[in-house]
Every structure is written in structure tokens, then in C-alpha cells.
mmCIF file of C-alpha atoms in Angstrom:
data_model
loop_
_atom_site.group_PDB
_atom_site.id
_atom_site.type_symbol
_atom_site.label_atom_id
_atom_site.label_comp_id
_atom_site.label_asym_id
_atom_site.label_seq_id
_atom_site.Cartn_x
_atom_site.Cartn_y
_atom_site.Cartn_z
ATOM 1 C CA MET A 268 -1.874 22.265 -1.585
ATOM 2 C CA GLN A 269 -1.174 18.631 -0.890
ATOM 3 C CA VAL A 270 -3.856 16.046 -1.394
ATOM 4 C CA MET A 271 -3.843 12.704 0.337
ATOM 5 C CA ILE A 272 -6.451 10.094 -0.320
ATOM 6 C CA LEU A 273 -7.242 7.532 2.335
ATOM 7 C CA ALA A 274 -8.465 4.267 0.913
ATOM 8 C CA GLU A 275 -9.752 0.979 2.254
ATOM 9 C CA SER A 276 -11.613 2.490 5.182
ATOM 10 C CA LYS A 277 -14.687 0.662 6.415
ATOM 11 C CA ARG A 278 -16.101 4.106 7.037
ATOM 12 C CA MET A 279 -17.054 6.504 4.307
ATOM 13 C CA LYS A 280 -14.051 7.185 2.077
ATOM 14 C CA GLN A 281 -12.631 10.651 2.426
ATOM 15 C CA ILE A 282 -10.135 12.956 0.824
ATOM 16 C CA VAL A 283 -7.898 14.962 3.131
ATOM 17 C CA VAL A 284 -6.585 18.198 1.627
ATOM 18 C CA ILE A 285 -3.695 19.983 3.339
ATOM 19 C CA GLY A 286 -2.538 23.495 2.495
ATOM 20 C CA GLY A 287 1.071 23.140 3.643
ATOM 21 C CA GLY A 288 2.697 21.945 6.821
ATOM 22 C CA GLY A 289 3.043 18.384 7.964
ATOM 23 C CA PHE A 290 5.872 16.209 6.687
ATOM 24 C CA LEU A 291 6.899 18.823 4.120
ATOM 25 C CA ARG A 292 7.695 21.327 6.829
ATOM 26 C CA ASP A 293 9.129 19.094 9.554
ATOM 27 C CA SER A 294 9.596 15.376 8.969
ATOM 28 C CA ARG A 295 10.235 14.832 12.701
ATOM 29 C CA ASP A 296 6.811 16.133 13.783
ATOM 30 C CA LEU A 297 4.224 13.783 12.305
ATOM 31 C CA ARG A 298 1.209 14.718 14.459
ATOM 32 C CA LEU A 299 -0.821 15.822 11.435
ATOM 33 C CA GLU A 300 -0.007 12.615 9.569
ATOM 34 C CA LYS A 301 -0.965 10.509 12.585
ATOM 35 C CA TYR A 302 -4.293 12.366 12.772
ATOM 36 C CA ILE A 303 -4.929 11.682 9.084
ATOM 37 C CA LEU A 304 -4.158 7.984 9.516
ATOM 38 C CA LYS A 305 -6.427 7.733 12.539
ATOM 39 C CA GLN A 306 -9.335 8.797 10.294
ATOM 40 C CA ALA A 307 -8.860 5.651 8.200
ATOM 41 C CA GLY A 308 -9.621 3.434 11.187
ATOM 42 C CA LYS A 309 -7.116 0.791 10.021
ATOM 43 C CA LYS A 310 -3.774 -0.420 11.287
ATOM 44 C CA ASN A 311 -1.910 -0.164 7.953
ATOM 45 C CA PRO A 312 -3.942 2.094 5.657
ATOM 46 C CA SER A 313 -3.087 2.907 2.066
ATOM 47 C CA VAL A 314 -2.129 6.523 1.452
ATOM 48 C CA CYS A 315 -1.775 8.122 -1.969
ATOM 49 C CA PHE A 316 0.070 11.436 -2.323
ATOM 50 C CA ILE A 317 -0.844 13.749 -5.211
ATOM 51 C CA PRO A 318 1.974 16.321 -5.246
ATOM 52 C CA THR A 319 0.646 18.715 -7.876
ATOM 53 C CA ALA A 320 1.159 21.899 -5.819
ATOM 54 C CA SER A 321 4.910 21.310 -5.789
ATOM 55 C CA GLY A 322 5.035 20.575 -9.508
ATOM 56 C CA GLU A 323 5.556 16.957 -8.467
ATOM 57 C CA SER A 324 8.854 17.771 -6.800
ATOM 58 C CA ALA A 325 10.978 14.647 -6.380
ATOM 59 C CA GLU A 326 12.125 15.986 -2.985
ATOM 60 C CA TYR A 327 8.520 16.218 -1.722
ATOM 61 C CA ILE A 328 7.701 12.750 -3.023
ATOM 62 C CA VAL A 329 10.714 11.290 -1.185
ATOM 63 C CA LYS A 330 9.686 13.116 2.014
ATOM 64 C CA PHE A 331 6.164 11.679 1.681
ATOM 65 C CA TYR A 332 7.434 8.102 1.332
ATOM 66 C CA SER A 333 9.828 8.590 4.239
ATOM 67 C CA ALA A 334 7.228 10.063 6.621
ATOM 68 C CA PHE A 335 4.328 7.742 5.860
ATOM 69 C CA GLY A 336 6.583 4.703 5.498
ATOM 70 C CA ARG A 337 7.745 5.242 9.096
ATOM 71 C CA LEU A 338 4.094 5.211 10.146
ATOM 72 C CA GLY A 339 3.471 1.745 8.688
ATOM 73 C CA CYS A 340 1.382 2.709 5.660
ATOM 74 C CA ARG A 341 1.150 1.270 2.192
ATOM 75 C CA THR A 342 2.212 4.293 0.192
ATOM 76 C CA SER A 343 1.865 5.421 -3.394
ATOM 77 C CA HIS A 344 1.836 8.680 -5.259
ATOM 78 C CA LEU A 345 -0.081 9.808 -8.307
ATOM 79 C CA SER A 346 1.642 11.863 -10.968
ATOM 80 C CA VAL A 347 -0.916 13.997 -12.731
ATOM 81 C CA PHE A 348 1.712 15.288 -15.162
ATOM 82 C CA ARG A 349 2.819 11.737 -16.058
ATOM 83 C CA PRO A 350 -0.093 9.473 -15.045
ATOM 84 C CA PRO A 351 0.762 5.809 -14.541
ATOM 85 C CA THR A 352 -2.418 4.784 -16.323
ATOM 86 C CA ALA A 353 -5.370 6.269 -18.194
ATOM 87 C CA ASP A 354 -7.663 4.604 -15.654
ATOM 88 C CA LEU A 355 -6.990 6.854 -12.657
ATOM 89 C CA GLU A 356 -10.132 5.703 -10.845
ATOM 90 C CA SER A 357 -8.774 2.149 -10.664
ATOM 91 C CA PHE A 358 -5.358 3.427 -9.592
ATOM 92 C CA ILE A 359 -6.871 5.301 -6.661
#
């Protein structure tokens, strides 16, 4: 399961959970990603990828940055196995 968190929305913040598909399956077909971004209601939303289902596969992380970078997002990913900080709430 992939988890993407949309931040900086003027609407209620939401977490979008995906059980496969999307950029991991076909990086040329980004309809699902475009739908997710539309929910943010912003031109250049921030998107954080939490790749725990893949064991934080470097290949999946690269695919995430490639797909969402092409869509004009500010991207980041959160390693749960090697967190960048103890204050995860601030990171998100």
C-alpha cells in the first residue's frame, strides 16, 4: 500500500491511500496522480510519499519523484525505517 499525503490545501487536509497501481505500475499513465493532485486544489501542491509497502525500495522512490516531478509538485518522501527527524509531525 502506498500512502501519499497532500499538504497545504485550503480545504480539509486529507490522506490518500493507494493499494497499488498508478506511477508504480505505469509511469506513462498518470491519471490517478492527476486526480490526487486535483484534490489539493492548488497549482503546485506538496506531495509526500511514504513507501513502506515496498520496504522503501529505492526504485519506487525514484519512480515517485519522476512521476510527481513531471506534474509540477514539490515532492518529498518519508522513510519510516530511517526517519529524517524524530519530529515526524513537523516533517509532514
